PDB file of C-alpha atoms in Angstrom:
ATOM      1  CA  UNK A   1     215.353 140.721 201.917  1.00 69.00           C
ATOM      2  CA  UNK A   2     213.184 137.654 202.787  1.00 76.00           C
ATOM      3  CA  UNK A   3     210.067 139.710 202.500  1.00 76.00           C
ATOM      4  CA  UNK A   4     211.117 140.858 199.044  1.00 79.00           C
ATOM      5  CA  UNK A   5     212.110 137.264 198.182  1.00 81.00           C
ATOM      6  CA  UNK A   6     208.577 136.087 199.366  1.00 80.00           C
ATOM      7  CA  UNK A   7     206.988 138.854 197.554  1.00 81.00           C
ATOM      8  CA  UNK A   8     208.884 138.017 194.412  1.00 83.00           C
ATOM      9  CA  UNK A   9     207.989 134.287 194.880  1.00 85.00           C
ATOM     10  CA  UNK A  10     204.376 135.297 195.371  1.00 84.00           C
ATOM     11  CA  UNK A  11     204.596 137.643 192.388  1.00 83.00           C
ATOM     12  CA  UNK A  12     206.099 134.832 190.406  1.00 85.00           C
ATOM     13  CA  UNK A  13     203.528 132.371 191.439  1.00 86.00           C
ATOM     14  CA  UNK A  14     200.811 134.917 190.760  1.00 84.00           C
ATOM     15  CA  UNK A  15     202.358 135.494 187.308  1.00 86.00           C
ATOM     16  CA  UNK A  16     202.457 131.912 186.638  1.00 87.00           C
ATOM     17  CA  UNK A  17     198.948 131.528 187.694  1.00 85.00           C
ATOM     18  CA  UNK A  18     198.074 134.455 185.606  1.00 86.00           C
ATOM     19  CA  UNK A  19     199.861 132.849 182.637  1.00 87.00           C
ATOM     20  CA  UNK A  20     198.102 129.643 183.443  1.00 88.00           C
ATOM     21  CA  UNK A  21     194.708 131.375 183.546  1.00 85.00           C
ATOM     22  CA  UNK A  22     195.648 133.269 180.417  1.00 86.00           C
ATOM     23  CA  UNK A  23     196.420 129.967 178.632  1.00 87.00           C
ATOM     24  CA  UNK A  24     193.292 128.439 180.004  1.00 85.00           C
ATOM     25  CA  UNK A  25     191.370 131.558 178.849  1.00 85.00           C
ATOM     26  CA  UNK A  26     193.021 131.194 175.378  1.00 86.00           C
ATOM     27  CA  UNK A  27     192.156 127.564 175.256  1.00 87.00           C
ATOM     28  CA  UNK A  28     188.705 128.306 176.387  1.00 86.00           C
ATOM     29  CA  UNK A  29     188.506 131.069 173.733  1.00 86.00           C
ATOM     30  CA  UNK A  30     189.736 128.752 171.202  1.00 87.00           C
ATOM     31  CA  UNK A  31     187.341 126.110 172.346  1.00 86.00           C
ATOM     32  CA  UNK A  32     184.698 128.544 172.202  1.00 86.00           C
ATOM     33  CA  UNK A  33     185.573 129.807 168.787  1.00 87.00           C
ATOM     34  CA  UNK A  34     185.909 126.205 167.608  1.00 86.00           C
ATOM     35  CA  UNK A  35     182.459 125.601 169.152  1.00 84.00           C
ATOM     36  CA  UNK A  36     181.059 128.801 167.555  1.00 85.00           C
ATOM     37  CA  UNK A  37     182.651 127.675 164.236  1.00 86.00           C
ATOM     38  CA  UNK A  38     181.095 124.161 164.723  1.00 86.00           C
ATOM     39  CA  UNK A  39     177.734 125.731 165.668  1.00 85.00           C
ATOM     40  CA  UNK A  40     178.008 127.984 162.638  1.00 86.00           C
ATOM     41  CA  UNK A  41     178.696 124.964 160.451  1.00 88.00           C
ATOM     42  CA  UNK A  42     175.887 123.107 161.966  1.00 87.00           C
ATOM     43  CA  UNK A  43     173.497 126.109 161.708  1.00 87.00           C
ATOM     44  CA  UNK A  44     174.603 126.484 158.065  1.00 88.00           C
ATOM     45  CA  UNK A  45     174.030 122.869 157.477  1.00 88.00           C
ATOM     46  CA  UNK A  46     170.765 123.009 159.274  1.00 88.00           C
ATOM     47  CA  UNK A  47     169.868 126.119 157.301  1.00 88.00           C
ATOM     48  CA  UNK A  48     170.821 124.384 153.978  1.00 89.00           C
ATOM     49  CA  UNK A  49     168.908 121.285 155.045  1.00 89.00           C
ATOM     50  CA  UNK A  50     165.862 123.470 156.079  1.00 89.00           C
ATOM     51  CA  UNK A  51     166.203 125.253 152.743  1.00 90.00           C
ATOM     52  CA  UNK A  52     166.422 121.992 150.762  1.00 90.00           C
ATOM     53  CA  UNK A  53     163.492 120.556 152.815  1.00 90.00           C
ATOM     54  CA  UNK A  54     161.439 123.764 152.111  1.00 90.00           C
ATOM     55  CA  UNK A  55     162.224 123.563 148.473  1.00 91.00           C
ATOM     56  CA  UNK A  56     161.430 119.846 148.435  1.00 91.00           C
ATOM     57  CA  UNK A  57     158.138 120.646 150.324  1.00 90.00           C
ATOM     58  CA  UNK A  58     157.396 123.616 147.989  1.00 91.00           C
ATOM     59  CA  UNK A  59     158.044 121.349 144.890  1.00 91.00           C
ATOM     60  CA  UNK A  60     155.771 118.629 146.457  1.00 91.00           C
ATOM     61  CA  UNK A  61     153.262 121.263 147.268  1.00 91.00           C
ATOM     62  CA  UNK A  62     153.355 122.679 143.757  1.00 92.00           C
ATOM     63  CA  UNK A  63     153.064 119.155 142.341  1.00 92.00           C
ATOM     64  CA  UNK A  64     150.210 118.330 144.651  1.00 91.00           C
ATOM     65  CA  UNK A  65     148.579 121.637 143.580  1.00 92.00           C
ATOM     66  CA  UNK A  66     149.183 120.740 139.927  1.00 92.00           C
ATOM     67  CA  UNK A  67     147.852 117.238 140.515  1.00 92.00           C
ATOM     68  CA  UNK A  68     144.886 118.791 142.335  1.00 91.00           C
ATOM     69  CA  UNK A  69     144.201 121.181 139.538  1.00 92.00           C
ATOM     70  CA  UNK A  70     144.460 118.465 137.085  1.00 92.00           C
ATOM     71  CA  UNK A  71     142.194 116.280 139.000  1.00 91.00           C
ATOM     72  CA  UNK A  72     139.716 119.163 139.221  1.00 92.00           C
ATOM     73  CA  UNK A  73     139.955 119.828 135.510  1.00 92.00           C
ATOM     74  CA  UNK A  74     139.668 116.076 134.817  1.00 93.00           C
ATOM     75  CA  UNK A  75     136.609 115.947 137.200  1.00 92.00           C
ATOM     76  CA  UNK A  76     135.063 118.864 135.424  1.00 93.00           C
ATOM     77  CA  UNK A  77     135.618 117.255 132.004  1.00 93.00           C
ATOM     78  CA  UNK A  78     134.282 114.004 133.311  1.00 92.00           C
ATOM     79  CA  UNK A  79     131.255 115.886 134.625  1.00 92.00           C
ATOM     80  CA  UNK A  80     130.672 117.601 131.330  1.00 93.00           C
ATOM     81  CA  UNK A  81     131.134 114.264 129.434  1.00 93.00           C
ATOM     82  CA  UNK A  82     128.774 112.685 131.970  1.00 92.00           C
ATOM     83  CA  UNK A  83     126.178 115.489 131.401  1.00 93.00           C
ATOM     84  CA  UNK A  84     126.591 115.209 127.726  1.00 93.00           C
ATOM     85  CA  UNK A  85     126.167 111.495 127.814  1.00 93.00           C
ATOM     86  CA  UNK A  86     123.143 111.955 129.964  1.00 93.00           C
ATOM     87  CA  UNK A  87     121.744 114.451 127.685  1.00 93.00           C
ATOM     88  CA  UNK A  88     122.393 112.245 124.668  1.00 93.00           C
ATOM     89  CA  UNK A  89     120.882 109.357 126.546  1.00 92.00           C
ATOM     90  CA  UNK A  90     117.680 111.492 127.395  1.00 93.00           C
ATOM     91  CA  UNK A  91     117.449 112.499 123.691  1.00 93.00           C
ATOM     92  CA  UNK A  92     117.937 108.817 122.581  1.00 93.00           C
ATOM     93  CA  UNK A  93     115.280 107.764 125.224  1.00 93.00           C
ATOM     94  CA  UNK A  94     112.950 110.526 124.028  1.00 93.00           C
ATOM     95  CA  UNK A  95     113.515 109.575 120.421  1.00 93.00           C
ATOM     96  CA  UNK A  96     113.066 105.864 121.168  1.00 93.00           C
ATOM     97  CA  UNK A  97     109.792 106.692 122.937  1.00 94.00           C
ATOM     98  CA  UNK A  98     108.793 108.794 119.971  1.00 93.00           C
ATOM     99  CA  UNK A  99     109.502 105.861 117.609  1.00 93.00           C
ATOM    100  CA  UNK A 100     107.669 103.507 119.859  1.00 94.00           C
ATOM    101  CA  UNK A 101     104.588 105.818 119.904  1.00 93.00           C
ATOM    102  CA  UNK A 102     104.865 106.085 116.112  1.00 93.00           C
ATOM    103  CA  UNK A 103     105.190 102.447 115.707  1.00 93.00           C
ATOM    104  CA  UNK A 104     102.272 101.950 117.896  1.00 92.00           C
ATOM    105  CA  UNK A 105     100.175 104.520 116.154  1.00 94.00           C
ATOM    106  CA  UNK A 106     101.221 103.030 112.738  1.00 93.00           C
ATOM    107  CA  UNK A 107     100.555  99.469 113.955  1.00 92.00           C
ATOM    108  CA  UNK A 108      97.105 100.617 115.253  1.00 93.00           C
ATOM    109  CA  UNK A 109      96.433 102.491 111.951  1.00 93.00           C
ATOM    110  CA  UNK A 110      97.554  99.332 109.913  1.00 92.00           C
ATOM    111  CA  UNK A 111      95.448  97.064 112.246  1.00 93.00           C
ATOM    112  CA  UNK A 112      92.398  99.244 111.776  1.00 91.00           C
ATOM    113  CA  UNK A 113      93.100  99.407 108.079  1.00 92.00           C
ATOM    114  CA  UNK A 114      93.489  95.639 107.947  1.00 91.00           C
ATOM    115  CA  UNK A 115      90.251  95.192 109.957  1.00 91.00           C
ATOM    116  CA  UNK A 116      88.512  97.560 107.629  1.00 92.00           C
ATOM    117  CA  UNK A 117      89.821  95.792 104.629  1.00 91.00           C
ATOM    118  CA  UNK A 118      88.892  92.362 106.094  1.00 90.00           C
ATOM    119  CA  UNK A 119      85.405  93.678 106.954  1.00 91.00           C
ATOM    120  CA  UNK A 120      85.155  95.095 103.338  1.00 90.00           C
ATOM    121  CA  UNK A 121      86.432  91.821 101.832  1.00 89.00           C
ATOM    122  CA  UNK A 122      84.063  89.949 103.986  1.00 88.00           C
ATOM    123  CA  UNK A 123      81.246  92.187 102.961  1.00 89.00           C
ATOM    124  CA  UNK A 124      82.283  91.850  99.275  1.00 89.00           C
ATOM    125  CA  UNK A 125      82.539  88.060  99.879  1.00 85.00           C
ATOM    126  CA  UNK A 126      78.989  87.943 101.401  1.00 87.00           C
ATOM    127  CA  UNK A 127      77.670  90.056  98.511  1.00 88.00           C
ATOM    128  CA  UNK A 128      79.500  87.929  95.998  1.00 86.00           C
ATOM    129  CA  UNK A 129      78.242  84.645  97.784  1.00 82.00           C
ATOM    130  CA  UNK A 130      74.824  86.128  97.803  1.00 85.00           C
ATOM    131  CA  UNK A 131      75.001  87.056  94.110  1.00 86.00           C
ATOM    132  CA  UNK A 132      76.523  83.619  93.410  1.00 82.00           C
ATOM    133  CA  UNK A 133      73.632  81.967  95.449  1.00 84.00           C
ATOM    134  CA  UNK A 134      71.013  84.159  93.782  1.00 85.00           C
ATOM    135  CA  UNK A 135      72.377  83.463  90.256  1.00 84.00           C
ATOM    136  CA  UNK A 136      72.625  79.729  91.151  1.00 82.00           C
ATOM    137  CA  UNK A 137      69.042  79.904  92.446  1.00 85.00           C
ATOM    138  CA  UNK A 138      67.995  81.825  89.361  1.00 85.00           C
ATOM    139  CA  UNK A 139      69.860  79.310  87.161  1.00 82.00           C
ATOM    140  CA  UNK A 140      68.389  76.405  88.954  1.00 83.00           C
ATOM    141  CA  UNK A 141      64.897  78.074  88.558  1.00 86.00           C
ATOM    142  CA  UNK A 142      65.543  78.699  84.865  1.00 84.00           C
ATOM    143  CA  UNK A 143      66.743  75.270  84.414  1.00 81.00           C
ATOM    144  CA  UNK A 144      63.682  73.912  86.166  1.00 84.00           C
ATOM    145  CA  UNK A 145      61.446  76.087  84.195  1.00 85.00           C
ATOM    146  CA  UNK A 146      63.240  75.005  80.971  1.00 82.00           C
ATOM    147  CA  UNK A 147      62.941  71.405  82.009  1.00 83.00           C
ATOM    148  CA  UNK A 148      59.270  71.739  82.779  1.00 87.00           C
ATOM    149  CA  UNK A 149      58.874  73.579  79.411  1.00 86.00           C
ATOM    150  CA  UNK A 150      60.775  70.762  77.739  1.00 83.00           C
ATOM    151  CA  UNK A 151      58.684  68.002  79.432  1.00 85.00           C
ATOM    152  CA  UNK A 152      55.586  69.924  78.440  1.00 87.00           C
ATOM    153  CA  UNK A 153      56.933  70.304  74.845  1.00 85.00           C
ATOM    154  CA  UNK A 154      57.790  66.617  74.865  1.00 85.00           C
ATOM    155  CA  UNK A 155      54.350  65.676  76.057  1.00 89.00           C
ATOM    156  CA  UNK A 156      52.807  68.024  73.276  1.00 89.00           C
ATOM    157  CA  UNK A 157      55.071  66.643  70.719  1.00 86.00           C
ATOM    158  CA  UNK A 158      53.833  63.126  71.707  1.00 88.00           C
ATOM    159  CA  UNK A 159      50.319  64.237  71.616  1.00 90.00           C
ATOM    160  CA  UNK A 160      50.877  65.946  68.188  1.00 89.00           C
ATOM    161  CA  UNK A 161      52.487  62.786  66.799  1.00 88.00           C
ATOM    162  CA  UNK A 162      49.751  60.592  68.183  1.00 91.00           C
ATOM    163  CA  UNK A 163      47.070  62.946  66.681  1.00 90.00           C
ATOM    164  CA  UNK A 164      48.956  62.965  63.284  1.00 86.00           C
ATOM    165  CA  UNK A 165      49.286  59.164  63.323  1.00 89.00           C
ATOM    166  CA  UNK A 166      45.322  58.975  64.077  1.00 90.00           C
ATOM    167  CA  UNK A 167      44.779  61.448  61.411  1.00 87.00           C
ATOM    168  CA  UNK A 168      47.036  59.480  58.933  1.00 85.00           C
ATOM    169  CA  UNK A 169      45.191  56.336  59.797  1.00 88.00           C
ATOM    170  CA  UNK A 170      41.787  58.042  59.297  1.00 87.00           C
ATOM    171  CA  UNK A 171      42.917  59.414  55.926  1.00 85.00           C
ATOM    172  CA  UNK A 172      44.191  55.927  54.952  1.00 84.00           C
ATOM    173  CA  UNK A 173      40.861  54.378  55.916  1.00 87.00           C
ATOM    174  CA  UNK A 174      38.949  57.114  53.990  1.00 84.00           C
ATOM    175  CA  UNK A 175      41.315  56.604  50.990  1.00 82.00           C
ATOM    176  CA  UNK A 176      40.724  52.731  50.876  1.00 83.00           C
ATOM    177  CA  UNK A 177      36.916  53.498  51.325  1.00 85.00           C
ATOM    178  CA  UNK A 178      37.008  55.928  48.387  1.00 81.00           C
ATOM    179  CA  UNK A 179      38.892  53.479  46.294  1.00 77.00           C
ATOM    180  CA  UNK A 180      36.443  50.679  47.096  1.00 79.00           C
ATOM    181  CA  UNK A 181      33.495  52.967  46.320  1.00 74.00           C
ATOM    182  CA  UNK A 182      35.147  54.044  43.000  1.00 73.00           C
ATOM    183  CA  UNK A 183      35.604  50.356  41.945  1.00 73.00           C
ATOM    184  CA  UNK A 184      32.007  49.184  42.797  1.00 65.00           C
ATOM    185  CA  UNK A 185      29.111  49.930  40.366  1.00 57.00           C
ATOM    186  CA  UNK A 186      26.706  52.615  41.722  1.00 51.00           C
ATOM    187  CA  UNK A 187      23.232  53.668  40.262  1.00 52.00           C
ATOM    188  CA  UNK A 188      23.182  57.135  38.640  1.00 51.00           C
ATOM    189  CA  UNK A 189      20.755  58.615  41.115  1.00 50.00           C
ATOM    190  CA  UNK A 190      22.485  57.147  44.176  1.00 50.00           C
ATOM    191  CA  UNK A 191      25.854  58.396  42.775  1.00 47.00           C
ATOM    192  CA  UNK A 192      24.783  61.943  42.558  1.00 47.00           C
ATOM    193  CA  UNK A 193      23.258  61.913  45.983  1.00 46.00           C
ATOM    194  CA  UNK A 194      26.338  60.265  47.421  1.00 47.00           C
ATOM    195  CA  UNK A 195      28.815  62.534  49.092  1.00 46.00           C
ATOM    196  CA  UNK A 196      32.138  62.576  47.226  1.00 48.00           C
ATOM    197  CA  UNK A 197      35.075  62.634  49.550  1.00 47.00           C
ATOM    198  CA  UNK A 198      37.319  65.687  49.421  1.00 48.00           C
ATOM    199  CA  UNK A 199      40.719  65.496  48.107  1.00 46.00           C
ATOM    200  CA  UNK A 200      43.460  65.184  50.658  1.00 42.00           C
ATOM    201  CA  UNK A 201      44.703  68.633  49.809  1.00 44.00           C
ATOM    202  CA  UNK A 202      41.232  70.097  50.693  1.00 46.00           C
ATOM    203  CA  UNK A 203      40.654  68.125  53.873  1.00 46.00           C
ATOM    204  CA  UNK A 204      41.273  69.724  57.210  1.00 46.00           C
ATOM    205  CA  UNK A 205      44.704  68.873  58.632  1.00 45.00           C
ATOM    206  CA  UNK A 206      45.242  68.019  62.182  1.00 41.00           C
ATOM    207  CA  UNK A 207      46.172  71.127  64.090  1.00 41.00           C
ATOM    208  CA  UNK A 208      49.204  70.631  66.262  1.00 41.00           C
ATOM    209  CA  UNK A 209      49.823  72.670  69.422  1.00 40.00           C
ATOM    210  CA  UNK A 210      51.820  75.867  69.220  1.00 41.00           C
ATOM    211  CA  UNK A 211      55.475  75.052  69.620  1.00 42.00           C
ATOM    212  CA  UNK A 212      57.091  76.029  72.841  1.00 42.00           C
ATOM    213  CA  UNK A 213      59.355  78.998  72.442  1.00 43.00           C
ATOM    214  CA  UNK A 214      62.966  78.050  72.642  1.00 43.00           C
ATOM    215  CA  UNK A 215      62.356  74.319  72.365  1.00 44.00           C
ATOM    216  CA  UNK A 216      63.090  72.164  69.445  1.00 48.00           C
ATOM    217  CA  UNK A 217      61.902  68.620  70.420  1.00 49.00           C
ATOM    218  CA  UNK A 218      63.524  65.660  72.151  1.00 51.00           C
ATOM    219  CA  UNK A 219      67.188  66.832  71.385  1.00 58.00           C
ATOM    220  CA  UNK A 220      66.571  70.118  73.089  1.00 57.00           C
ATOM    221  CA  UNK A 221      65.006  68.361  76.181  1.00 56.00           C
ATOM    222  CA  UNK A 222      68.077  66.121  76.469  1.00 65.00           C
ATOM    223  CA  UNK A 223      70.265  69.254  76.030  1.00 66.00           C
ATOM    224  CA  UNK A 224      68.447  71.018  78.850  1.00 59.00           C
ATOM    225  CA  UNK A 225      68.803  68.003  81.032  1.00 62.00           C
ATOM    226  CA  UNK A 226      72.586  67.839  80.467  1.00 69.00           C
ATOM    227  CA  UNK A 227      73.070  71.492  81.031  1.00 64.00           C
ATOM    228  CA  UNK A 228      71.108  71.228  84.333  1.00 60.00           C
ATOM    229  CA  UNK A 229      73.198  68.280  85.482  1.00 65.00           C
ATOM    230  CA  UNK A 230      76.401  70.195  84.498  1.00 67.00           C
ATOM    231  CA  UNK A 231      75.257  73.280  86.305  1.00 61.00           C
ATOM    232  CA  UNK A 232      74.548  71.132  89.495  1.00 59.00           C
ATOM    233  CA  UNK A 233      77.917  69.514  89.328  1.00 66.00           C
ATOM    234  CA  UNK A 234      79.982  72.573  88.358  1.00 59.00           C
ATOM    235  CA  UNK A 235      82.703  73.339  90.989  1.00 58.00           C
ATOM    236  CA  UNK A 236      82.033  77.102  91.057  1.00 54.00           C
ATOM    237  CA  UNK A 237      78.409  76.349  92.010  1.00 55.00           C
ATOM    238  CA  UNK A 238      79.466  74.117  94.800  1.00 60.00           C
ATOM    239  CA  UNK A 239      82.179  76.497  95.986  1.00 54.00           C
ATOM    240  CA  UNK A 240      79.694  79.428  95.898  1.00 52.00           C
ATOM    241  CA  UNK A 241      77.176  77.446  97.761  1.00 55.00           C
ATOM    242  CA  UNK A 242      79.699  76.358 100.502  1.00 60.00           C
ATOM    243  CA  UNK A 243      81.068  79.907 100.760  1.00 52.00           C
ATOM    244  CA  UNK A 244      77.666  81.361 101.185  1.00 48.00           C
ATOM    245  CA  UNK A 245      76.767  78.740 103.754  1.00 53.00           C
ATOM    246  CA  UNK A 246      79.880  79.562 105.706  1.00 52.00           C
ATOM    247  CA  UNK A 247      79.672  83.332 105.426  1.00 44.00           C
ATOM    248  CA  UNK A 248      75.895  83.858 105.333  1.00 46.00           C
ATOM    249  CA  UNK A 249      74.993  81.403 108.202  1.00 44.00           C
ATOM    250  CA  UNK A 250      73.684  78.309 106.260  1.00 43.00           C
ATOM    251  CA  UNK A 251      71.257  80.031 103.986  1.00 42.00           C
ATOM    252  CA  UNK A 252      71.837  77.637 101.288  1.00 42.00           C
ATOM    253  CA  UNK A 253      68.910  75.239 102.002  1.00 42.00           C
ATOM    254  CA  UNK A 254      66.542  76.847  99.604  1.00 42.00           C
ATOM    255  CA  UNK A 255      68.814  76.135  96.630  1.00 43.00           C
ATOM    256  CA  UNK A 256      69.273  72.666  97.571  1.00 43.00           C
ATOM    257  CA  UNK A 257      65.484  72.189  97.988  1.00 41.00           C
ATOM    258  CA  UNK A 258      65.130  73.486  94.464  1.00 42.00           C
ATOM    259  CA  UNK A 259      67.741  70.964  93.143  1.00 40.00           C
ATOM    260  CA  UNK A 260      65.932  68.203  94.831  1.00 40.00           C
ATOM    261  CA  UNK A 261      62.677  69.396  93.437  1.00 39.00           C
ATOM    262  CA  UNK A 262      64.161  69.576  89.924  1.00 37.00           C
ATOM    263  CA  UNK A 263      65.520  66.022  90.285  1.00 37.00           C
TER     264      UNK A 263
END
């Protein structure tokens, strides 16, 4: 009986221990289940977080790729604009160089034309001054010749008048002598032999010198002198002489000598 009681006591103790172990096992299973549930929740949370993070990363990556594409597109457009601007700058520089070259050619052409015009004008001025000097010299020579002819005509006129006065005095003396002879008694024989004086209409007249062509006396001489003085004092003659002296190198000495010679 004691052995059965011990056996029953041992069995009860074993059963109690088994129940205790079963309770601990259930508690462990429950804790494990709870831990598994917690792990599942954590894993789900982590999975959601990873998914959200991956989505955010993908969005950021897509945005970055979009920005990169836009940046590349903007860079390409900027390069295209830069190339266009450079091409336009090159065209403008070439056009400017062409304009500068044309302007230089035009300026050189205009300068050559101006130099040719100036040389032609200088030649024309020299020719005009030479013509003016020649005309002035010819005019002075003509005036000098006219003055000499006038002086010669004046001298001839003086000689002619002096000769006419002498002839008139001689005729008056002969007339008085003829009158005295007519009033005095003359023998008949001597009267026939006496030479009767010729009438005044039949007596030879004093021949005057041939008139100078283009000269009419003292008035013409004075007129020639006045014209010569006006010719010397004319502004055009002085300007022509000065211009010829400046352009031709002082060749107006001959004309001045002629003027001094005429004076």
